[in-house]
Short mmCIF file of C-alpha atoms and ligand atoms in Angstrom, two decimals:
data_model
loop_
_atom_site.label_atom_id
_atom_site.label_comp_id
_atom_site.label_asym_id
_atom_site.label_seq_id
_atom_site.Cartn_x
_atom_site.Cartn_y
_atom_site.Cartn_z
CA MET A 288 -21.23 -42.85 -16.34
CA THR A 289 -22.52 -39.44 -15.30
CA ARG A 290 -24.84 -37.82 -17.83
CA VAL A 291 -26.06 -34.29 -17.15
CA ARG A 292 -27.94 -31.86 -19.29
CA PHE A 293 -28.63 -28.19 -19.79
CA ALA A 294 -32.22 -27.92 -21.00
CA PRO A 295 -33.02 -24.32 -21.89
CA SER A 296 -36.26 -23.16 -23.44
CA PRO A 297 -35.55 -20.97 -26.46
CA THR A 298 -37.71 -18.11 -25.23
CA GLY A 299 -35.12 -15.35 -25.45
CA ASP A 300 -31.53 -14.44 -24.71
CA LEU A 301 -29.40 -16.58 -22.42
CA HIS A 302 -29.67 -15.25 -18.89
CA VAL A 303 -26.89 -15.39 -16.28
CA GLY A 304 -29.04 -17.91 -14.35
CA GLY A 305 -29.10 -20.15 -17.42
CA LEU A 306 -25.39 -19.73 -17.94
CA ARG A 307 -24.77 -20.76 -14.32
CA THR A 308 -26.93 -23.88 -14.77
CA ALA A 309 -25.01 -24.73 -17.94
CA LEU A 310 -21.70 -24.08 -16.17
CA TYR A 311 -22.41 -26.27 -13.14
CA ASN A 312 -23.62 -29.08 -15.41
CA TYR A 313 -20.53 -28.71 -17.57
CA LEU A 314 -18.21 -28.67 -14.53
CA TYR A 315 -19.90 -31.68 -12.99
CA ALA A 316 -19.62 -33.62 -16.26
CA ARG A 317 -15.94 -32.71 -16.72
CA LYS A 318 -15.15 -33.42 -13.09
CA THR A 319 -16.73 -36.88 -13.16
CA GLY A 320 -15.57 -37.85 -16.65
CA GLY A 321 -19.21 -37.75 -17.74
CA VAL A 322 -21.22 -36.34 -20.62
CA PHE A 323 -22.73 -32.85 -20.92
CA VAL A 324 -25.90 -32.84 -23.01
CA LEU A 325 -27.69 -29.83 -24.48
CA ARG A 326 -31.42 -30.32 -24.97
CA ILE A 327 -33.69 -27.65 -26.34
CA GLU A 328 -37.08 -27.57 -24.61
CA ASP A 329 -39.22 -25.84 -27.20
CA THR A 330 -42.66 -27.29 -26.52
CA ASP A 331 -44.14 -23.97 -25.46
CA ARG A 332 -44.93 -22.76 -28.95
CA GLU A 333 -46.31 -19.42 -27.77
CA ARG A 334 -43.12 -18.36 -26.02
CA HIS A 335 -40.78 -19.70 -28.69
CA VAL A 336 -38.41 -17.05 -30.08
CA SER A 337 -36.90 -17.82 -33.45
CA GLY A 338 -33.13 -17.63 -33.50
CA ALA A 339 -32.92 -18.16 -29.74
CA THR A 340 -31.54 -21.70 -30.05
CA ASP A 341 -28.70 -20.62 -32.34
CA SER A 342 -27.81 -17.75 -30.08
CA LEU A 343 -27.85 -20.04 -26.99
CA ILE A 344 -25.47 -22.43 -28.68
CA GLU A 345 -23.25 -19.54 -29.75
CA MET A 346 -23.09 -18.09 -26.22
CA LEU A 347 -22.22 -21.49 -24.72
CA GLY A 348 -19.45 -21.85 -27.29
CA ILE A 349 -18.04 -18.37 -26.57
CA CYS A 350 -17.96 -19.22 -22.87
CA GLY A 351 -16.19 -22.52 -23.51
CA LEU A 352 -19.13 -24.69 -22.40
CA THR A 353 -19.44 -26.72 -25.57
CA PRO A 354 -21.79 -29.69 -25.06
CA ASP A 355 -20.77 -33.27 -25.84
CA GLU A 356 -24.19 -34.08 -27.28
CA GLY A 357 -26.88 -31.79 -28.59
CA PRO A 358 -28.47 -30.19 -31.64
CA GLY A 359 -25.94 -29.79 -34.42
CA ILE A 360 -23.43 -31.89 -32.46
CA GLY A 361 -25.12 -35.27 -32.51
CA GLY A 362 -25.04 -38.16 -30.04
CA ASP A 363 -26.79 -41.48 -29.54
CA TYR A 364 -29.79 -40.06 -27.70
CA GLY A 365 -31.14 -37.57 -30.24
CA PRO A 366 -32.98 -35.75 -31.55
CA TYR A 367 -32.07 -33.17 -28.92
CA ILE A 368 -34.84 -30.71 -29.76
CA GLN A 369 -38.14 -31.57 -28.11
CA SER A 370 -40.37 -30.49 -30.97
CA GLU A 371 -38.69 -33.29 -32.97
CA ARG A 372 -39.56 -35.90 -30.35
CA LEU A 373 -43.36 -35.61 -30.17
CA ASP A 374 -44.00 -39.31 -30.85
CA ILE A 375 -42.04 -40.27 -27.75
CA TYR A 376 -44.22 -38.04 -25.55
CA HIS A 377 -47.46 -39.34 -27.09
CA GLU A 378 -46.37 -42.87 -26.38
CA ALA A 379 -45.62 -42.01 -22.75
CA ALA A 380 -48.96 -40.20 -22.38
CA GLN A 381 -50.77 -43.24 -23.77
CA GLN A 382 -48.92 -45.49 -21.35
CA LEU A 383 -50.02 -43.25 -18.46
CA ILE A 384 -53.66 -43.29 -19.62
CA ASP A 385 -53.59 -47.06 -20.04
CA SER A 386 -52.26 -47.54 -16.53
CA GLY A 387 -54.86 -45.16 -15.10
CA ASN A 388 -52.28 -42.59 -14.02
CA ALA A 389 -53.41 -39.92 -16.45
CA TYR A 390 -56.76 -38.97 -17.90
CA PRO A 391 -58.19 -36.79 -20.64
CA CYS A 392 -59.80 -33.55 -19.55
CA PHE A 393 -62.40 -31.82 -21.72
CA CYS A 394 -63.02 -28.76 -19.58
CA SER A 395 -63.14 -25.50 -21.49
CA GLN A 396 -60.94 -22.52 -20.60
CA GLU A 397 -64.11 -20.67 -19.49
CA ARG A 398 -64.96 -23.42 -17.03
CA LEU A 399 -61.40 -23.52 -15.66
CA ASP A 400 -61.45 -19.73 -15.21
CA GLN A 401 -64.79 -19.97 -13.43
CA VAL A 402 -63.53 -22.71 -11.10
CA ARG A 403 -60.46 -20.66 -10.28
CA LYS A 404 -62.54 -17.57 -9.55
CA GLU A 405 -64.79 -19.49 -7.18
CA GLN A 406 -61.81 -21.07 -5.40
CA GLN A 407 -60.23 -17.66 -4.96
CA ALA A 408 -63.48 -16.23 -3.60
CA ARG A 409 -63.50 -19.03 -1.02
CA GLY A 410 -59.86 -18.33 -0.18
CA GLU A 411 -58.73 -21.76 -1.43
CA THR A 412 -55.59 -22.45 -3.43
CA ALA A 413 -56.47 -22.48 -7.10
CA GLY A 414 -56.24 -25.82 -8.92
CA TYR A 415 -58.15 -28.11 -11.20
CA ASP A 416 -61.22 -29.54 -9.46
CA ARG A 417 -60.69 -32.96 -11.10
CA LYS A 418 -64.13 -33.03 -12.73
CA CYS A 419 -62.99 -35.13 -15.71
CA ARG A 420 -61.08 -37.54 -13.50
CA ALA A 421 -64.48 -38.91 -12.49
CA LEU A 422 -65.56 -39.65 -16.07
CA ASP A 423 -66.16 -43.21 -17.07
CA LYS A 424 -63.03 -44.40 -18.89
CA SER A 425 -64.74 -45.80 -21.99
CA GLU A 426 -66.85 -42.67 -22.32
CA ALA A 427 -63.74 -40.52 -22.00
CA LEU A 428 -61.88 -42.50 -24.65
CA LYS A 429 -64.84 -42.08 -26.99
CA ARG A 430 -65.01 -38.31 -26.46
CA MET A 431 -61.29 -38.08 -27.27
CA GLU A 432 -62.14 -38.97 -30.87
CA SER A 433 -64.27 -35.90 -31.42
CA GLU A 434 -63.55 -33.30 -28.74
CA PRO A 435 -60.51 -31.20 -27.90
CA TYR A 436 -58.83 -32.34 -24.70
CA VAL A 437 -55.73 -32.13 -22.59
CA ILE A 438 -54.20 -35.02 -20.67
CA ARG A 439 -53.75 -34.60 -16.94
CA LEU A 440 -51.68 -36.42 -14.36
CA ALA A 441 -53.85 -38.31 -11.86
CA VAL A 442 -52.09 -37.23 -8.67
CA PRO A 443 -52.83 -39.54 -5.72
CA LEU A 444 -55.13 -37.72 -3.32
CA GLU A 445 -53.20 -38.59 -0.18
CA GLY A 446 -49.71 -39.30 1.03
CA GLU A 447 -46.50 -37.48 0.35
CA ILE A 448 -43.52 -37.55 -1.95
CA LYS A 449 -40.18 -37.87 -0.27
CA HIS A 450 -37.34 -36.18 -2.06
CA TYR A 451 -33.64 -36.05 -1.31
CA ASP A 452 -31.97 -33.11 -3.00
CA LEU A 453 -28.20 -32.86 -3.36
CA VAL A 454 -28.41 -29.19 -2.39
CA TRP A 455 -31.50 -28.98 -0.17
CA GLY A 456 -31.30 -32.31 1.59
CA GLU A 457 -34.62 -33.92 2.51
CA VAL A 458 -37.70 -32.13 1.21
CA ASP A 459 -41.10 -33.77 1.46
CA PHE A 460 -44.14 -32.71 -0.53
CA PRO A 461 -47.69 -33.51 0.69
CA LEU A 462 -49.63 -34.75 -2.34
CA ALA A 463 -52.73 -32.86 -1.24
CA ASP A 464 -50.94 -29.70 -2.46
CA VAL A 465 -50.16 -31.08 -5.91
CA ASP A 466 -52.46 -30.19 -8.79
CA ASP A 467 -53.50 -32.61 -11.55
CA GLN A 468 -50.88 -31.18 -13.88
CA VAL A 469 -51.57 -30.94 -17.62
CA LEU A 470 -49.12 -33.27 -19.36
CA MET A 471 -50.31 -32.96 -22.94
CA LYS A 472 -51.87 -29.78 -24.32
CA SER A 473 -54.74 -29.60 -26.77
CA ASP A 474 -52.31 -28.57 -29.53
CA GLY A 475 -50.72 -32.02 -29.25
CA PHE A 476 -47.57 -30.65 -27.63
CA PRO A 477 -46.49 -31.96 -24.24
CA THR A 478 -46.02 -29.59 -21.33
CA TYR A 479 -42.58 -29.06 -19.87
CA HIS A 480 -43.20 -31.62 -17.12
CA LEU A 481 -43.97 -34.60 -19.32
CA ALA A 482 -41.36 -33.87 -21.96
CA ASN A 483 -38.68 -33.11 -19.39
CA VAL A 484 -39.17 -36.34 -17.46
CA VAL A 485 -39.54 -38.51 -20.54
CA ASP A 486 -36.38 -37.04 -22.01
CA ASP A 487 -34.30 -37.20 -18.86
CA ALA A 488 -35.27 -40.86 -18.68
CA SER A 489 -34.69 -41.71 -22.32
CA MET A 490 -31.44 -39.72 -22.48
CA GLU A 491 -30.29 -41.62 -19.38
CA ILE A 492 -29.61 -38.45 -17.42
CA THR A 493 -28.11 -39.37 -14.04
CA HIS A 494 -28.12 -35.92 -12.36
CA VAL A 495 -30.58 -33.10 -12.91
CA ILE A 496 -28.85 -29.85 -11.97
CA ARG A 497 -31.17 -26.87 -12.45
CA GLY A 498 -32.57 -23.71 -10.87
CA GLU A 499 -34.40 -23.61 -7.55
CA GLU A 500 -37.61 -22.52 -9.30
CA TRP A 501 -38.06 -26.13 -10.43
CA LEU A 502 -37.89 -27.65 -6.94
CA ILE A 503 -41.64 -27.22 -6.64
CA SER A 504 -42.10 -29.45 -9.72
CA VAL A 505 -40.23 -32.35 -8.14
CA PRO A 506 -43.31 -34.17 -6.75
CA LYS A 507 -44.92 -34.17 -10.21
CA HIS A 508 -41.72 -35.38 -11.78
CA LEU A 509 -41.17 -38.13 -9.21
CA LEU A 510 -44.76 -39.30 -9.69
CA LEU A 511 -44.16 -39.47 -13.44
CA TYR A 512 -41.03 -41.57 -12.92
CA ARG A 513 -42.97 -43.85 -10.61
CA PHE A 514 -45.91 -44.23 -13.02
CA LEU A 515 -43.61 -44.83 -16.00
CA GLY A 516 -41.68 -47.42 -14.02
CA ILE A 517 -38.35 -45.58 -14.33
CA LYS A 518 -35.72 -44.95 -11.66
CA PRO A 519 -35.44 -41.18 -11.20
CA PRO A 520 -32.13 -39.32 -11.55
CA LYS A 521 -30.54 -37.47 -8.63
CA PHE A 522 -31.54 -33.82 -8.32
CA ALA A 523 -29.62 -30.69 -7.35
CA HIS A 524 -31.55 -27.40 -7.30
CA LEU A 525 -29.36 -24.31 -7.51
CA PRO A 526 -30.13 -21.23 -5.38
CA LEU A 527 -31.77 -18.18 -6.88
CA ILE A 528 -29.72 -15.36 -8.34
CA LEU A 529 -30.86 -12.07 -6.83
CA ASN A 530 -30.57 -8.45 -7.90
CA GLN A 531 -29.16 -5.70 -5.66
CA ASP A 532 -32.59 -5.37 -3.99
CA ARG A 533 -32.44 -9.09 -3.14
CA GLN A 534 -35.28 -9.88 -5.52
CA LYS A 535 -34.97 -12.62 -8.11
CA LEU A 536 -32.87 -11.22 -10.99
CA SER A 537 -35.43 -11.08 -13.74
CA LYS A 538 -34.92 -11.78 -17.42
CA ARG A 539 -35.81 -8.21 -18.16
CA GLU A 540 -32.98 -6.74 -16.09
CA GLY A 541 -30.06 -5.74 -18.29
CA ALA A 542 -27.54 -7.08 -15.76
CA GLY A 543 -28.89 -10.57 -16.37
CA SER A 544 -28.15 -10.75 -20.09
CA VAL A 545 -25.12 -12.83 -21.02
CA ALA A 546 -25.00 -11.31 -24.50
CA GLY A 547 -25.20 -7.87 -22.90
CA TRP A 548 -22.03 -8.43 -20.84
CA LEU A 549 -20.16 -9.98 -23.75
CA GLU A 550 -21.19 -7.14 -26.04
CA ARG A 551 -19.69 -4.69 -23.55
CA GLY A 552 -16.46 -6.63 -23.65
CA ILE A 553 -16.35 -8.55 -20.39
CA LEU A 554 -13.97 -11.44 -21.14
CA PRO A 555 -15.99 -14.68 -21.32
CA GLN A 556 -13.60 -16.41 -18.90
CA ALA A 557 -14.20 -13.59 -16.40
CA LEU A 558 -17.97 -13.87 -16.70
CA ILE A 559 -17.74 -17.62 -16.16
CA ASN A 560 -15.44 -17.11 -13.16
CA TYR A 561 -17.86 -14.65 -11.57
CA ILE A 562 -20.94 -16.73 -12.30
CA ALA A 563 -19.33 -19.85 -10.81
CA PHE A 564 -19.39 -18.03 -7.47
CA LEU A 565 -23.14 -17.36 -7.58
CA GLY A 566 -24.04 -20.35 -5.43
CA TRP A 567 -20.69 -22.07 -4.97
CA ASN A 568 -17.27 -21.36 -3.49
CA PRO A 569 -14.09 -23.41 -3.37
CA GLY A 570 -13.91 -23.39 0.43
CA ASP A 571 -10.70 -21.33 0.51
CA ASP A 572 -9.85 -17.75 -0.40
CA ARG A 573 -9.08 -18.24 -4.08
CA GLU A 574 -11.24 -16.07 -6.30
CA ILE A 575 -9.68 -16.09 -9.75
CA PHE A 576 -10.18 -19.21 -11.81
CA ASN A 577 -10.11 -20.21 -15.44
CA LEU A 578 -12.45 -22.94 -16.66
CA LYS A 579 -9.90 -25.70 -16.14
CA GLU A 580 -9.20 -24.54 -12.58
CA LEU A 581 -12.94 -24.34 -11.89
CA THR A 582 -13.31 -27.91 -13.12
CA ASP A 583 -10.63 -29.05 -10.69
CA ALA A 584 -12.12 -27.14 -7.77
CA PHE A 585 -15.84 -27.70 -8.36
CA GLN A 586 -17.84 -29.89 -6.00
CA LEU A 587 -21.60 -30.17 -6.09
CA LYS A 588 -21.65 -30.58 -2.32
CA ARG A 589 -20.22 -27.07 -1.96
CA VAL A 590 -23.24 -25.51 -3.69
CA ASN A 591 -25.11 -23.46 -1.10
CA ARG A 592 -28.80 -22.83 -0.61
CA SER A 593 -29.03 -19.13 -0.01
CA GLY A 594 -29.64 -16.87 -2.97
CA SER A 595 -26.62 -15.03 -4.32
CA VAL A 596 -26.70 -11.37 -5.26
CA PHE A 597 -25.46 -10.53 -8.75
CA ASP A 598 -23.03 -7.70 -8.05
CA PRO A 599 -21.74 -5.86 -11.14
CA THR A 600 -18.95 -4.23 -9.08
CA LYS A 601 -17.58 -7.59 -8.04
CA LEU A 602 -17.90 -8.80 -11.62
CA GLY A 603 -15.86 -5.74 -12.63
CA TRP A 604 -13.12 -6.62 -10.14
CA ILE A 605 -12.92 -10.21 -11.35
CA ALA A 606 -12.99 -9.02 -14.95
CA ASN A 607 -10.03 -6.74 -14.25
CA GLU A 608 -8.07 -9.61 -12.71
CA HIS A 609 -8.62 -11.59 -15.90
CA PHE A 610 -7.38 -8.68 -18.01
CA LYS A 611 -4.22 -8.61 -15.90
CA ARG A 612 -3.65 -12.29 -16.63
CA ALA A 613 -4.62 -12.40 -20.31
CA GLY A 614 -2.12 -12.23 -23.15
CA THR A 615 -1.93 -8.78 -24.76
CA ALA A 616 -2.05 -10.12 -28.31
CA GLU A 617 -5.24 -12.01 -27.45
CA ILE A 618 -6.84 -8.87 -26.00
CA ALA A 619 -5.77 -6.81 -29.00
CA LEU A 620 -7.58 -9.25 -31.25
CA LEU A 621 -10.75 -9.13 -29.16
CA ALA A 622 -10.46 -5.33 -28.96
CA LYS A 623 -10.69 -4.73 -32.70
CA PRO A 624 -14.50 -4.63 -32.95
CA PHE A 625 -14.57 -2.13 -30.07
CA LEU A 626 -12.14 0.18 -31.83
CA LYS A 627 -13.25 -0.12 -35.43
CA ASP A 628 -15.08 3.22 -35.46
CA THR A 629 -12.26 5.09 -33.74
CA GLU A 630 -8.93 6.42 -34.98
CA PHE A 631 -7.30 3.32 -33.43
CA GLY A 632 -9.25 1.00 -35.73
CA ALA A 633 -6.69 1.41 -38.50
CA LEU A 634 -3.59 0.79 -36.36
CA ALA A 635 -1.17 -1.95 -37.35
CA ASP A 636 -1.33 -5.01 -35.12
CA ASP A 637 1.99 -4.45 -33.37
CA SER A 638 1.18 -0.81 -32.56
CA LEU A 639 -2.22 -1.84 -31.23
CA VAL A 640 -0.60 -4.47 -29.01
CA GLN A 641 1.76 -1.78 -27.65
CA LEU A 642 -1.07 0.59 -26.78
CA ILE A 643 -3.28 -2.10 -25.30
CA GLY A 644 -0.41 -3.46 -23.25
CA SER A 645 -0.09 -0.04 -21.60
CA VAL A 646 -3.73 0.09 -20.43
CA GLN A 647 -4.51 -3.63 -20.10
CA LYS A 648 -4.05 -3.79 -16.33
CA SER A 649 -6.68 -1.13 -15.75
CA LEU A 650 -9.39 -2.64 -17.96
CA HIS A 651 -12.68 -4.17 -16.82
CA ARG A 652 -14.40 -4.26 -20.19
CA LEU A 653 -13.22 -3.84 -23.75
CA ASP A 654 -15.75 -1.06 -24.35
CA GLU A 655 -13.63 1.09 -22.03
CA LEU A 656 -10.84 1.09 -24.61
CA PRO A 657 -11.80 4.08 -26.78
CA GLU A 658 -11.71 6.22 -23.61
CA LYS A 659 -8.59 4.57 -22.16
CA LEU A 660 -6.68 5.06 -25.40
CA LYS A 661 -7.50 8.78 -25.68
CA PRO A 662 -4.05 9.81 -24.40
CA PHE A 663 -2.72 8.27 -27.63
CA SER A 664 -4.98 10.32 -29.85
CA ALA A 665 -3.46 11.99 -32.89
CA HIS A 666 -5.58 15.02 -32.02
CA TYR A 667 -4.38 16.95 -29.01
CA PRO A 668 -7.49 17.52 -26.88
CA PRO A 669 -8.24 20.81 -25.12
CA PRO A 670 -6.62 20.34 -21.67
CA ASP A 671 -9.11 20.02 -18.81
CA GLU A 672 -9.05 22.27 -15.73
CA ASP A 673 -6.47 20.17 -13.83
CA ALA A 674 -4.25 19.93 -16.85
CA ARG A 675 -4.37 23.69 -17.42
CA GLN A 676 -3.31 24.31 -13.83
CA TRP A 677 -0.26 22.11 -14.30
CA LEU A 678 0.69 23.93 -17.47
CA ALA A 679 0.32 27.29 -15.73
CA SER A 680 2.54 26.25 -12.80
CA ASP A 681 5.92 27.91 -12.30
CA GLY A 682 7.62 24.52 -12.60
CA ALA A 683 6.11 23.98 -16.03
CA LYS A 684 7.28 27.35 -17.24
CA THR A 685 10.90 26.48 -16.56
CA VAL A 686 10.78 22.76 -17.20
CA ILE A 687 9.04 22.73 -20.57
CA PRO A 688 11.53 24.97 -22.39
CA ALA A 689 14.39 22.99 -20.77
CA ILE A 690 13.01 19.70 -22.06
CA LEU A 691 12.32 21.17 -25.46
CA ASP A 692 15.93 22.35 -25.70
CA LYS A 693 17.30 18.95 -24.87
CA TRP A 694 14.92 17.17 -27.24
CA LYS A 695 15.82 19.44 -30.11
CA SER A 696 19.48 18.59 -29.66
CA LEU A 697 18.80 14.87 -30.23
CA ASP A 698 19.02 13.01 -33.51
CA GLU A 699 15.98 10.77 -34.24
CA PRO A 700 15.76 9.55 -30.62
CA ASP A 701 13.49 6.74 -29.46
CA ALA A 702 11.18 7.07 -26.46
CA ASP A 703 13.83 5.90 -23.99
CA ALA A 704 16.31 8.47 -25.24
CA LEU A 705 13.68 11.20 -24.91
CA LEU A 706 13.02 10.20 -21.33
CA VAL A 707 16.71 10.17 -20.35
CA VAL A 708 17.07 13.83 -21.26
CA VAL A 709 13.85 14.75 -19.45
CA ASN A 710 15.61 13.71 -16.26
CA GLU A 711 18.66 15.71 -17.25
CA ALA A 712 16.54 18.78 -17.98
CA GLY A 713 14.87 18.42 -14.59
CA LYS A 714 18.20 18.32 -12.81
CA ALA A 715 19.44 21.33 -14.73
CA VAL A 716 16.49 23.50 -13.61
CA GLY A 717 16.09 21.87 -10.19
CA VAL A 718 12.62 20.33 -10.75
CA LYS A 719 11.82 16.69 -10.11
CA GLY A 720 9.04 14.18 -9.48
CA LYS A 721 5.48 15.19 -10.24
CA ASP A 722 6.52 18.79 -10.96
CA LEU A 723 8.71 17.53 -13.73
CA TRP A 724 6.61 14.74 -15.21
CA MET A 725 3.12 16.14 -14.95
CA PRO A 726 3.68 19.20 -17.17
CA LEU A 727 5.27 16.89 -19.73
CA ARG A 728 2.39 14.41 -19.57
CA VAL A 729 -0.13 17.23 -19.98
CA ALA A 730 1.85 18.67 -22.86
CA MET A 731 1.83 15.30 -24.62
CA THR A 732 -1.76 14.21 -23.93
CA GLY A 733 -3.79 17.11 -22.55
CA MET A 734 -4.56 14.90 -19.55
CA THR A 735 -3.18 14.39 -16.08
CA ALA A 736 -3.68 10.62 -16.03
CA GLY A 737 -2.98 7.85 -18.48
CA PRO A 738 -0.60 5.13 -19.52
CA GLU A 739 3.17 5.17 -19.24
CA LEU A 740 4.80 8.17 -20.92
CA ARG A 741 7.32 5.91 -22.64
CA VAL A 742 4.53 4.20 -24.61
CA ILE A 743 2.88 7.54 -25.34
CA LEU A 744 6.12 9.02 -26.66
CA ALA A 745 6.82 5.91 -28.73
CA HIS A 746 3.38 6.20 -30.26
CA LEU A 747 3.54 9.95 -30.95
CA GLY A 748 7.03 9.81 -32.42
CA TYR A 749 9.81 12.37 -32.11
CA LYS A 750 8.35 14.95 -34.50
CA GLU A 751 4.92 15.08 -32.96
CA ALA A 752 6.37 15.10 -29.43
CA ILE A 753 8.48 18.17 -30.31
CA ASN A 754 5.52 19.73 -32.04
CA ARG A 755 3.28 19.38 -28.99
CA LEU A 756 5.92 20.62 -26.60
CA SER A 757 6.68 23.67 -28.75
CA LYS A 758 3.05 24.73 -28.59
CA MET A 759 3.00 24.96 -24.79
N1 LIG B 1086 -36.70 -25.86 -19.88
C1 LIG B 1086 -36.49 -25.59 -18.50
C2 LIG B 1086 -35.89 -24.21 -18.35
O1 LIG B 1086 -35.76 -23.52 -19.32
C3 LIG B 1086 -35.57 -26.64 -17.93
C4 LIG B 1086 -35.74 -26.92 -16.48
C5 LIG B 1086 -35.00 -28.18 -16.13
O2 LIG B 1086 -33.77 -28.14 -16.23
O3 LIG B 1086 -35.63 -29.16 -15.81
O4 LIG B 1086 -35.53 -23.76 -17.30
#
């Protein structure tokens, strides 16, 4: 049975890169009938941000990527938060020391800094000079009782690690380039490398699907599997996500924040659809997918290696396609928080659905709604330059009184009835098309563009429509 995991560190907001990793893991699990695990990698106590775990879980839920196992969900392989699993890492570290594949290091930070400085001055790659690896084992064990220490991986000095990656194919790593990685820190917390490998093994993860930035860690991880006597999982490293300048999209860039996009009212299904394409494509020209369709189409072997540029314009296009497909009642519900401080916040549900239905096809984000709904405002806005020109046109001067006459002769008409006589008025004075409709639109809304007049008239009501027309 396939078991995959998303293993974020709670160091801040969920980033689009993290969401993509979660998505591909989710899709792979669903596709293969496997299990999608969420594991929180919180062993870096300095970078830990409180509340980040809850917000990660919330974002995954909003996007429909609910894990099968994880914190607050349960499962047979818990706990799923690394800081609650420290005993397991200590046991593994002890096993590595006992087998001679790890050793305690007592070097002070000052010494390590000094070593690095000297290496840099000589133009060498910086790395631990393995001083403590040479210590006599019994002496080292004795010093562990009284001195602070870290535990380091004893990387073989020669040879290479052969790796087959599901995305990158064969990648070999000469061991001479691999540093004696710290596995256990002096605060008693494991580093990412030890905890990650121990957990992937004990949670029986079959496929590690994660960002390209971890490819470089593979030799360390494969050595750990070897030394712990465990068969490694398969690995797939996903290509970088780049910004418009083709640099890695950093956590600090606003475009990378998942919460940021959701707060602006991109539909979660649209964000997921767009993000799915950052490193994968279905091999045909389909571009619009919901989560179920993505699950059907997804194949790990179609993940590409080259970095993908995060393009907000393309995201906007996909987002618009999702608005066109979504149910209006659903959008109206999601729209409420975006309208609560506007005059539309107090509208009854069915009126809101009417208005939203008339602008839905043009939306990219829900935060566009206050602007898009302006033509429905109860307060007639001062007409802009274009609008004033239409009102001043000769056509308007004949057509507006003609319409007003017809409207006044009606008895409590609905919007359709109002529109029928607009056509009649046009015929009577010999004005049609834009010359007929634009002055009316401007008279009703103060604007030259906007939703269908029928919906606008229905919203304004007969009295207000007459009122606005009389003032022209
Ligand atoms: N905790 C790591 C991260 O936040 C996980 C890397 C991995 O999936 O192995 O990216």
